[in-house]
Amino acid sequence: MRFTDEFKQDAAAQVVERGYAVSEVAGRLGISTKSLYTWKAQFSKSPCVRLLKRPLRSSV
């Protein structure tokens, strides 16, 4: 099964930003811990990830 980048980023964010355990998130989402560790490493390398997750500010 192929997961979207958005799904992967959200799964990784649950671990990195919200402090959940990898095993807990993986079990809840029905994915392997290996996949989640891979996504966590993949998205933590990219500085753009945090920028993509931020809400856009509207110009006033």
Tab-separated table of N, CA and C in Angstrom:
chain	number	residue	atom	x	y	z
A	1	MET	N	0.845	-1.191	0.000
A	1	MET	CA	0.000	0.000	0.000
A	1	MET	C	0.882	1.243	0.000
A	2	ARG	N	0.537	2.206	-0.798
A	2	ARG	CA	1.304	3.443	-0.892
A	2	ARG	C	0.571	4.519	-0.114
A	3	PHE	N	1.325	5.238	0.706
A	3	PHE	CA	0.748	6.308	1.515
A	3	PHE	C	1.139	7.659	0.934
A	4	THR	N	0.269	8.636	1.096
A	4	THR	CA	0.571	9.981	0.602
A	4	THR	C	1.621	10.635	1.496
A	5	ASP	N	2.312	11.635	0.952
A	5	ASP	CA	3.285	12.373	1.751
A	5	ASP	C	2.613	13.055	2.937
A	6	GLU	N	1.396	13.512	2.740
A	6	GLU	CA	0.659	14.157	3.824
A	6	GLU	C	0.424	13.181	4.981
A	7	PHE	N	0.045	11.948	4.647
A	7	PHE	CA	-0.173	10.923	5.673
A	7	PHE	C	1.126	10.645	6.415
A	8	LYS	N	2.212	10.498	5.662
A	8	LYS	CA	3.521	10.218	6.265
A	8	LYS	C	3.964	11.355	7.176
A	9	GLN	N	3.794	12.583	6.709
A	9	GLN	CA	4.182	13.750	7.511
A	9	GLN	C	3.370	13.830	8.790
A	10	ASP	N	2.081	13.568	8.688
A	10	ASP	CA	1.230	13.621	9.871
A	10	ASP	C	1.611	12.532	10.866
A	11	ALA	N	1.892	11.335	10.355
A	11	ALA	CA	2.299	10.237	11.231
A	11	ALA	C	3.605	10.587	11.942
A	12	ALA	N	4.571	11.105	11.203
A	12	ALA	CA	5.854	11.490	11.794
A	12	ALA	C	5.679	12.626	12.798
A	13	ALA	N	4.808	13.561	12.492
A	13	ALA	CA	4.572	14.699	13.386
A	13	ALA	C	3.969	14.248	14.714
A	14	GLN	N	3.167	13.194	14.698
A	14	GLN	CA	2.594	12.693	15.946
A	14	GLN	C	3.694	12.247	16.902
A	15	VAL	N	4.792	11.751	16.342
A	15	VAL	CA	5.917	11.309	17.162
A	15	VAL	C	6.810	12.492	17.532
A	16	VAL	N	7.216	13.261	16.521
A	16	VAL	CA	8.196	14.325	16.714
A	16	VAL	C	7.610	15.530	17.451
A	17	GLU	N	6.462	15.998	17.023
A	17	GLU	CA	5.906	17.235	17.555
A	17	GLU	C	4.949	17.027	18.725
A	18	ARG	N	4.235	15.895	18.729
A	18	ARG	CA	3.231	15.681	19.774
A	18	ARG	C	3.684	14.724	20.863
A	19	GLY	N	4.832	14.059	20.641
A	19	GLY	CA	5.426	13.236	21.684
A	19	GLY	C	4.865	11.838	21.873
A	20	TYR	N	4.095	11.339	20.910
A	20	TYR	CA	3.584	9.981	21.033
A	20	TYR	C	4.695	8.972	20.732
A	21	ALA	N	4.577	7.776	21.283
A	21	ALA	CA	5.546	6.711	21.032
A	21	ALA	C	5.353	6.174	19.617
A	22	VAL	N	6.468	5.795	18.990
A	22	VAL	CA	6.416	5.246	17.634
A	22	VAL	C	5.512	4.019	17.589
A	23	SER	N	5.658	3.128	18.559
A	23	SER	CA	4.848	1.912	18.567
A	23	SER	C	3.358	2.221	18.707
A	24	GLU	N	3.030	3.236	19.489
A	24	GLU	CA	1.634	3.625	19.676
A	24	GLU	C	1.027	4.165	18.379
A	25	VAL	N	1.742	5.080	17.728
A	25	VAL	CA	1.250	5.676	16.481
A	25	VAL	C	1.154	4.617	15.389
A	26	ALA	N	2.182	3.787	15.272
A	26	ALA	CA	2.184	2.738	14.251
A	26	ALA	C	1.013	1.783	14.450
A	27	GLY	N	0.776	1.384	15.675
A	27	GLY	CA	-0.339	0.485	15.958
A	27	GLY	C	-1.683	1.111	15.653
A	28	ARG	N	-1.829	2.377	16.018
A	28	ARG	CA	-3.091	3.078	15.790
A	28	ARG	C	-3.373	3.258	14.294
A	29	LEU	N	-2.306	3.514	13.521
A	29	LEU	CA	-2.484	3.761	12.091
A	29	LEU	C	-2.404	2.494	11.238
A	30	GLY	N	-2.028	1.389	11.857
A	30	GLY	CA	-1.934	0.134	11.119
A	30	GLY	C	-0.734	0.071	10.186
A	31	ILE	N	0.378	0.665	10.606
A	31	ILE	CA	1.606	0.657	9.809
A	31	ILE	C	2.721	0.033	10.639
A	32	SER	N	3.822	-0.304	9.992
A	32	SER	CA	4.940	-0.885	10.727
A	32	SER	C	5.758	0.210	11.410
A	33	THR	N	6.405	-0.161	12.501
A	33	THR	CA	7.277	0.802	13.174
A	33	THR	C	8.449	1.162	12.271
A	34	LYS	N	8.893	0.212	11.458
A	34	LYS	CA	9.995	0.477	10.517
A	34	LYS	C	9.619	1.599	9.555
A	35	SER	N	8.399	1.550	9.018
A	35	SER	CA	7.936	2.607	8.110
A	35	SER	C	7.913	3.950	8.822
A	36	LEU	N	7.395	3.956	10.026
A	36	LEU	CA	7.277	5.207	10.759
A	36	LEU	C	8.653	5.789	11.091
A	37	TYR	N	9.591	4.942	11.495
A	37	TYR	CA	10.955	5.427	11.741
A	37	TYR	C	11.574	5.991	10.461
A	38	THR	N	11.303	5.341	9.326
A	38	THR	CA	11.820	5.820	8.038
A	38	THR	C	11.235	7.186	7.701
A	39	TRP	N	9.925	7.330	7.854
A	39	TRP	CA	9.268	8.605	7.556
A	39	TRP	C	9.746	9.695	8.496
A	40	LYS	N	9.915	9.343	9.758
A	40	LYS	CA	10.397	10.305	10.756
A	40	LYS	C	11.766	10.843	10.343
A	41	ALA	N	12.656	9.951	9.951
A	41	ALA	CA	13.994	10.369	9.511
A	41	ALA	C	13.917	11.174	8.220
A	42	GLN	N	13.080	10.740	7.298
A	42	GLN	CA	12.943	11.408	6.005
A	42	GLN	C	12.467	12.842	6.166
A	43	PHE	N	11.442	13.042	6.965
A	43	PHE	CA	10.859	14.366	7.080
A	43	PHE	C	11.580	15.261	8.073
A	44	SER	N	12.333	14.693	8.990
A	44	SER	CA	13.076	15.539	9.909
A	44	SER	C	14.327	16.107	9.247
A	45	LYS	N	14.767	15.503	8.121
A	45	LYS	CA	15.916	16.010	7.380
A	45	LYS	C	15.568	17.254	6.580
A	46	SER	N	14.332	17.365	6.182
A	46	SER	CA	13.913	18.467	5.328
A	46	SER	C	13.429	19.656	6.147
A	47	PRO	N	14.083	20.828	6.018
A	47	PRO	CA	13.634	22.007	6.767
A	47	PRO	C	12.295	22.537	6.262
A	48	CYS	N	11.871	22.113	5.095
A	48	CYS	CA	10.609	22.586	4.526
A	48	CYS	C	9.398	21.980	5.205
A	49	VAL	N	9.567	20.871	5.889
A	49	VAL	CA	8.431	20.172	6.481
A	49	VAL	C	7.687	21.067	7.449
A	50	ARG	N	8.404	21.728	8.334
A	50	ARG	CA	7.732	22.599	9.302
A	50	ARG	C	7.039	23.770	8.615
A	51	LEU	N	7.643	24.292	7.557
A	51	LEU	CA	7.024	25.393	6.829
A	51	LEU	C	5.731	24.949	6.159
A	52	LEU	N	5.702	23.724	5.656
A	52	LEU	CA	4.502	23.222	4.999
A	52	LEU	C	3.361	23.017	5.973
A	53	LYS	N	3.679	22.736	7.228
A	53	LYS	CA	2.651	22.470	8.230
A	53	LYS	C	2.084	23.744	8.850
A	54	ARG	N	2.785	24.875	8.656
A	54	ARG	CA	2.322	26.135	9.247
A	54	ARG	C	1.152	26.687	8.448
A	55	PRO	N	0.184	27.289	9.149
A	55	PRO	CA	-0.899	27.959	8.422
A	55	PRO	C	-0.363	29.222	7.745
A	56	LEU	N	-0.883	29.511	6.588
A	56	LEU	CA	-0.451	30.709	5.869
A	56	LEU	C	-1.043	31.941	6.527
A	57	ARG	N	-0.251	32.994	6.580
A	57	ARG	CA	-0.754	34.267	7.113
A	57	ARG	C	-1.372	35.059	5.979
A	58	SER	N	-2.482	35.651	6.254
A	58	SER	CA	-3.106	36.471	5.222
A	58	SER	C	-2.545	37.883	5.272
A	59	SER	N	-2.411	38.492	4.129
A	59	SER	CA	-1.888	39.861	4.057
A	59	SER	C	-2.994	40.832	4.443
A	60	VAL	N	-2.625	41.804	5.230
A	60	VAL	CA	-3.623	42.782	5.688
A	60	VAL	C	-3.287	44.145	5.138
